[in-house]
Structure formats: C-alpha cells, structure tokens
PDB file of C-alpha atoms in Angstrom:
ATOM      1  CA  UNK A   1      -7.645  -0.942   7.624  1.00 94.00           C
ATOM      2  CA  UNK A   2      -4.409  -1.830   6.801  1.00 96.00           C
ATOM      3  CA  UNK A   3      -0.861  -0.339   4.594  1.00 97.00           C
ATOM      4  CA  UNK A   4       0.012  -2.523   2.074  1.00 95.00           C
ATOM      5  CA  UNK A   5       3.593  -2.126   0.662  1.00 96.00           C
ATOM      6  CA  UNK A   6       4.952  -4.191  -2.122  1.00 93.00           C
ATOM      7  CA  UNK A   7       8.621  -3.896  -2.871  1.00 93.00           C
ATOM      8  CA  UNK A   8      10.556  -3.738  -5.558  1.00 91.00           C
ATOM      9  CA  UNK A   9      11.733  -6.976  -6.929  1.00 88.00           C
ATOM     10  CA  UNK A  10      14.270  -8.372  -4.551  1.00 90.00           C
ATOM     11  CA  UNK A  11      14.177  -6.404  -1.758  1.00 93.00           C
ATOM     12  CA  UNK A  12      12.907  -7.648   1.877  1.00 93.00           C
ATOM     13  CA  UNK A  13      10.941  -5.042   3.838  1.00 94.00           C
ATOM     14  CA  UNK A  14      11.103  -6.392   7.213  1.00 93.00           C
ATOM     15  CA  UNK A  15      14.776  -6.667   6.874  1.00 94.00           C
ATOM     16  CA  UNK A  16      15.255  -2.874   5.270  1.00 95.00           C
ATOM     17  CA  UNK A  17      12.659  -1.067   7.466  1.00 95.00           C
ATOM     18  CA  UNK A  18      14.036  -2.747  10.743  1.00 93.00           C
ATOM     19  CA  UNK A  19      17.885  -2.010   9.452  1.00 95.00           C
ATOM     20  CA  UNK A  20      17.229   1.528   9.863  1.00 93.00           C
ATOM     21  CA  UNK A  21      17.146   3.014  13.339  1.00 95.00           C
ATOM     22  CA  UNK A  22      15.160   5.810  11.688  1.00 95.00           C
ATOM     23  CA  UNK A  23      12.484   3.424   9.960  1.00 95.00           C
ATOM     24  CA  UNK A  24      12.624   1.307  13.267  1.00 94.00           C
ATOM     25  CA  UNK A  25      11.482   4.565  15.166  1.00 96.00           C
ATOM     26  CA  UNK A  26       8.779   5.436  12.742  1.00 95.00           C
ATOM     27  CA  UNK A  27       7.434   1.748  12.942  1.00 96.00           C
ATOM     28  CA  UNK A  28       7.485   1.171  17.022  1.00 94.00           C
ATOM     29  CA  UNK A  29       3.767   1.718  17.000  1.00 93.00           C
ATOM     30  CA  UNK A  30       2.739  -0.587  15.009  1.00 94.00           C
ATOM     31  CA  UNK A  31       3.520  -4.515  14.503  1.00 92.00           C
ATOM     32  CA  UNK A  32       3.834  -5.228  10.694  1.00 95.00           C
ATOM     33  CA  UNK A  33       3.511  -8.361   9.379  1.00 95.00           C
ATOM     34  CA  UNK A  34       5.684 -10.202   7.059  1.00 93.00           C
ATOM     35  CA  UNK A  35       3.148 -11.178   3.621  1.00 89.00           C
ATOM     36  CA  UNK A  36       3.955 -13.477   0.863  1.00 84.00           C
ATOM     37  CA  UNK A  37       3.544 -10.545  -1.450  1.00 85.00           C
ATOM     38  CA  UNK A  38       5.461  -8.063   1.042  1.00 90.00           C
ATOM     39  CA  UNK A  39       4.119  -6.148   4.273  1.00 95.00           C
ATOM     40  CA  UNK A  40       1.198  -4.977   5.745  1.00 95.00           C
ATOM     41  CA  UNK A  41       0.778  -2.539   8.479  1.00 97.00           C
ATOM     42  CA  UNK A  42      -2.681  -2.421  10.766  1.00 97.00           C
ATOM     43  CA  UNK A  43      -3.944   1.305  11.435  1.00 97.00           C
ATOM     44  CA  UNK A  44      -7.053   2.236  12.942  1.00 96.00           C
ATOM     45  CA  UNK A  45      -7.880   4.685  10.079  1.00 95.00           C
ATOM     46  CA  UNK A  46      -7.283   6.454   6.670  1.00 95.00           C
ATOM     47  CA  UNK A  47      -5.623   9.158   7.888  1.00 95.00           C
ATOM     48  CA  UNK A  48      -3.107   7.206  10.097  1.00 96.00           C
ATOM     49  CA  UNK A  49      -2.561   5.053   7.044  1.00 97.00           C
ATOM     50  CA  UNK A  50      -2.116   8.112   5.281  1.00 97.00           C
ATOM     51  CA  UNK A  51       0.117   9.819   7.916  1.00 97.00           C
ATOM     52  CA  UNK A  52       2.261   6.494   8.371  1.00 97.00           C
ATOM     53  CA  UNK A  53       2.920   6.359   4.343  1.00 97.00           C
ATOM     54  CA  UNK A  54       3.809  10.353   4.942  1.00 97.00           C
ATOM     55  CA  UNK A  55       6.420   9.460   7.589  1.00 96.00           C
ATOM     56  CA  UNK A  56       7.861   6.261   5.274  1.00 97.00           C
ATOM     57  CA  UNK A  57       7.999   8.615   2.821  1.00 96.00           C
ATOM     58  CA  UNK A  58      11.782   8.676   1.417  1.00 96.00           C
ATOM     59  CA  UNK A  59      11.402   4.248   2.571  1.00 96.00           C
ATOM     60  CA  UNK A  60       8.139   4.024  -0.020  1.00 96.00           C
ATOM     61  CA  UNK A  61      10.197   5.677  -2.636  1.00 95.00           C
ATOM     62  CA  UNK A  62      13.256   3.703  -3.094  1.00 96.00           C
ATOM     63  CA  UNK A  63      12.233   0.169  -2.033  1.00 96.00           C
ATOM     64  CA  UNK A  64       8.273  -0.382  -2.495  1.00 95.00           C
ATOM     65  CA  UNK A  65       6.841  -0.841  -5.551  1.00 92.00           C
ATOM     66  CA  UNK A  66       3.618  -0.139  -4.850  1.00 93.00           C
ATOM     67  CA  UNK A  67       1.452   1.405  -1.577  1.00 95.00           C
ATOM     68  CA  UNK A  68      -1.900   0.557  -1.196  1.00 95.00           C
ATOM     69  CA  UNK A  69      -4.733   0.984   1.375  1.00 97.00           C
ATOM     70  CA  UNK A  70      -6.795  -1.950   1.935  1.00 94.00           C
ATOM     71  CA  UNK A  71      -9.996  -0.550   3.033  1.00 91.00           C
ATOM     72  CA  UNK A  72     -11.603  -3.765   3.270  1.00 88.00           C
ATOM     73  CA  UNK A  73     -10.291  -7.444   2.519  1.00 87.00           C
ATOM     74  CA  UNK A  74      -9.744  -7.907  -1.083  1.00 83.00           C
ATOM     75  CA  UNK A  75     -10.468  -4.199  -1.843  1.00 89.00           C
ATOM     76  CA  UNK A  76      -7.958  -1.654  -2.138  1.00 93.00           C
ATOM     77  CA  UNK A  77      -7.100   1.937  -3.115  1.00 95.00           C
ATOM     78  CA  UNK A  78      -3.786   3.893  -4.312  1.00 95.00           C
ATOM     79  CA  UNK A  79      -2.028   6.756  -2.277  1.00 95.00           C
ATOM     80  CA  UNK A  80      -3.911   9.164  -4.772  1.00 95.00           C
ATOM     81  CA  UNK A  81      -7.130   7.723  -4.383  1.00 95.00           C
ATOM     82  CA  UNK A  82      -6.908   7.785  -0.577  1.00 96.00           C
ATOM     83  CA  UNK A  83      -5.532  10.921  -0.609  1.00 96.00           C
ATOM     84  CA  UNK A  84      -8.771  11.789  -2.552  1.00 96.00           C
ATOM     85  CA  UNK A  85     -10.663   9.896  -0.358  1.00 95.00           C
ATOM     86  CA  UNK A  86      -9.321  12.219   2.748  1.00 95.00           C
ATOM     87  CA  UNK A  87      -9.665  16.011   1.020  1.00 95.00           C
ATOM     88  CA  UNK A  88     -13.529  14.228   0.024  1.00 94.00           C
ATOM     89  CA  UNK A  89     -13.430  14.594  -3.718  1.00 94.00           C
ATOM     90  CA  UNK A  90     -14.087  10.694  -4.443  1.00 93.00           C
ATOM     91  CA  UNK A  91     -17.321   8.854  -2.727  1.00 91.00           C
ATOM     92  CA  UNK A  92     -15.609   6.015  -0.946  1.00 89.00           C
ATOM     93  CA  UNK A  93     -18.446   3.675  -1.416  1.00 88.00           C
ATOM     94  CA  UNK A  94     -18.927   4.079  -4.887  1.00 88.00           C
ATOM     95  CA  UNK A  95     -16.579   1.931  -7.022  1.00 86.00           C
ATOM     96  CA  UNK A  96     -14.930   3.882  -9.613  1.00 89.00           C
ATOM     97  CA  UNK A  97     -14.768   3.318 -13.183  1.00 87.00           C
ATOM     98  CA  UNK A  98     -11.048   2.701 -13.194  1.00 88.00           C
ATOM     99  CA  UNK A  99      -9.878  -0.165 -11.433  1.00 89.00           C
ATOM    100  CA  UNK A 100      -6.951  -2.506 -11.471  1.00 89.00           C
ATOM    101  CA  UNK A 101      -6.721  -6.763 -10.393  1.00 88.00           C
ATOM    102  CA  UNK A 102      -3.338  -7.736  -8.800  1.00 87.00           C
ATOM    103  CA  UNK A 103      -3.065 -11.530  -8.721  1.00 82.00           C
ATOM    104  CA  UNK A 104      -0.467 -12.903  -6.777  1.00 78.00           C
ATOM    105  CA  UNK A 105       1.061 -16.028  -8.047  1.00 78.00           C
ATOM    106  CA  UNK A 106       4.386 -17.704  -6.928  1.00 74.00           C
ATOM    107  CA  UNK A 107       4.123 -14.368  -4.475  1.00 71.00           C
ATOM    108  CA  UNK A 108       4.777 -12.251  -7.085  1.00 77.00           C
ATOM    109  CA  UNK A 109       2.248  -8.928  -8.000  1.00 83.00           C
ATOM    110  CA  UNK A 110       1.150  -9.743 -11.030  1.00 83.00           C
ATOM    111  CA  UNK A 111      -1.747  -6.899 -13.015  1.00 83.00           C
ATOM    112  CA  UNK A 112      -4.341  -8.898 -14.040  1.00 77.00           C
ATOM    113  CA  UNK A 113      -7.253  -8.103 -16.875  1.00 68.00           C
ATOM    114  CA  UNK A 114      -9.802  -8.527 -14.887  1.00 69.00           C
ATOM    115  CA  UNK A 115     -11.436  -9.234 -11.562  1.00 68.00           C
ATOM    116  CA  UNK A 116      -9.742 -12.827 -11.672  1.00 67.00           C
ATOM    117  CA  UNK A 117      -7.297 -10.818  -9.351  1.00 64.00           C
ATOM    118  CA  UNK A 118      -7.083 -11.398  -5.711  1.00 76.00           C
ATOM    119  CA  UNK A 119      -6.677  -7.387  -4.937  1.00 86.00           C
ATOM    120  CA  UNK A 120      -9.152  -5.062  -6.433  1.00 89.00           C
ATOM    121  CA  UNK A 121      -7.145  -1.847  -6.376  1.00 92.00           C
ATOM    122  CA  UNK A 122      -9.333   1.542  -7.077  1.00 93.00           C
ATOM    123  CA  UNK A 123      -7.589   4.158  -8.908  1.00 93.00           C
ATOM    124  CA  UNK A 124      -8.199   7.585 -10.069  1.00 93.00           C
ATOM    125  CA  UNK A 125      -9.227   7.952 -13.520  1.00 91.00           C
ATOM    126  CA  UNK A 126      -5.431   8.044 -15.471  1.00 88.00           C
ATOM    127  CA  UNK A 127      -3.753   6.807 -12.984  1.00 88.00           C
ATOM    128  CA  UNK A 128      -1.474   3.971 -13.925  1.00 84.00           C
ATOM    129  CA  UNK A 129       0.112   1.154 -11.241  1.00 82.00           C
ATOM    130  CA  UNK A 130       2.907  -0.586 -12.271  1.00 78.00           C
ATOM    131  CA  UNK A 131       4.403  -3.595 -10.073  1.00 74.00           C
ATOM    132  CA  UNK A 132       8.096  -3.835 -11.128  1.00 64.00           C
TER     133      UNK A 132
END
C-alpha cells in the first residue's frame, strides 16, 4: 500500500516536507520517494496510511492537491473513501459506481473521462477531486 500526494501546481514535496524539522520528524519512518507526478509513501496498511495522512495533516492542506491511497497498482481511493473503507461502510472489493481516471501527461494530473487514465481513483458517491 502506498500514500500518494500530489501537490499543488509548483510546489516540490520532497523539498517542503524535508524543510520542516516538524514534517522531517513525522516522516523518519518511512523513505518517500520522489514521483514524476509528486510523492509516494510505502505503509504496511490502511490505517498507517490513514494515520500518516492524520499526522501530515496541516502539510496535506496547504501544499497537496490531492491524497490518495493506492491499494493496489493502478487502483486508488480518496481520504473519504478510505476513511470509509476503515469505519467498514464501503466493501473494499467491490468497485463503486463513482470513479475518477487521472492521466498523467508531461507529469502533470490530468482527470480523464474515462478509464484511458493511468490511476483509477474510487470515490464516494458526490464526492468531487479536483487536481489544481
């Protein structure tokens, strides 16, 4: 399993989350890696990936654009669908209805129509992802 962050437009995780000594501290566990379309953090399961995004809490909200959790390669989830994953209101091995495609040309999230995405992210139903 693994944390996927995608940042806002212009902004370099590896260089803001190893800045901070606070961030640095949070992150001495684990050994992110530097992606084309951001970062992504290993963790052994949903609830440390859960737990993690908890502890990068005020870091998610003012430099990542999105958080995912890829529960398998090519297949992710949002932080509301895990969290529904975790309190067991969602079957995590039944695709939902509502899912988004995140292509990633030039490096760049891009939403795609359809499953011509690399990233199939599963979402509750209303739930809207933007990649800014």
């Amino acid at each position: 399993m693994r944390l996927l962050l995608i940042p806002h437009e212009g902004v370099d995780l590896t260089t803001t989350f190893f800045a901070s000594e606070t961030s640095r501290e949070i992150l001495r566990f684990y050994r992110p890696e530097k992606m084309p379309y951001g970062m992504s953090i290993r963790v052994v399961s949903l609830g440390v990936a859960l737990s993690l995004a908890a502890e990068l809490r005020w870091y998610l909200r003012r430099y990542v654009a999105l958080t995912l959790f890829e529960m398998a390669p090519g297949h992710s989830c949002t932080l509301a669908y895990a969290h529904a994953i975790e309190q067991r209101a969602v079957d995590p091995d039944q695709p939902p209805d509502h899912r988004f495609f995140i292509g990633f040309p030039d490096g760049r999230p891009v939403i795609t129509e359809g499953p011509d995405g690399t990233l199939e992210v599963w979402a509750l139903p209303g739930e809207v992802i933007q990649v800014r």
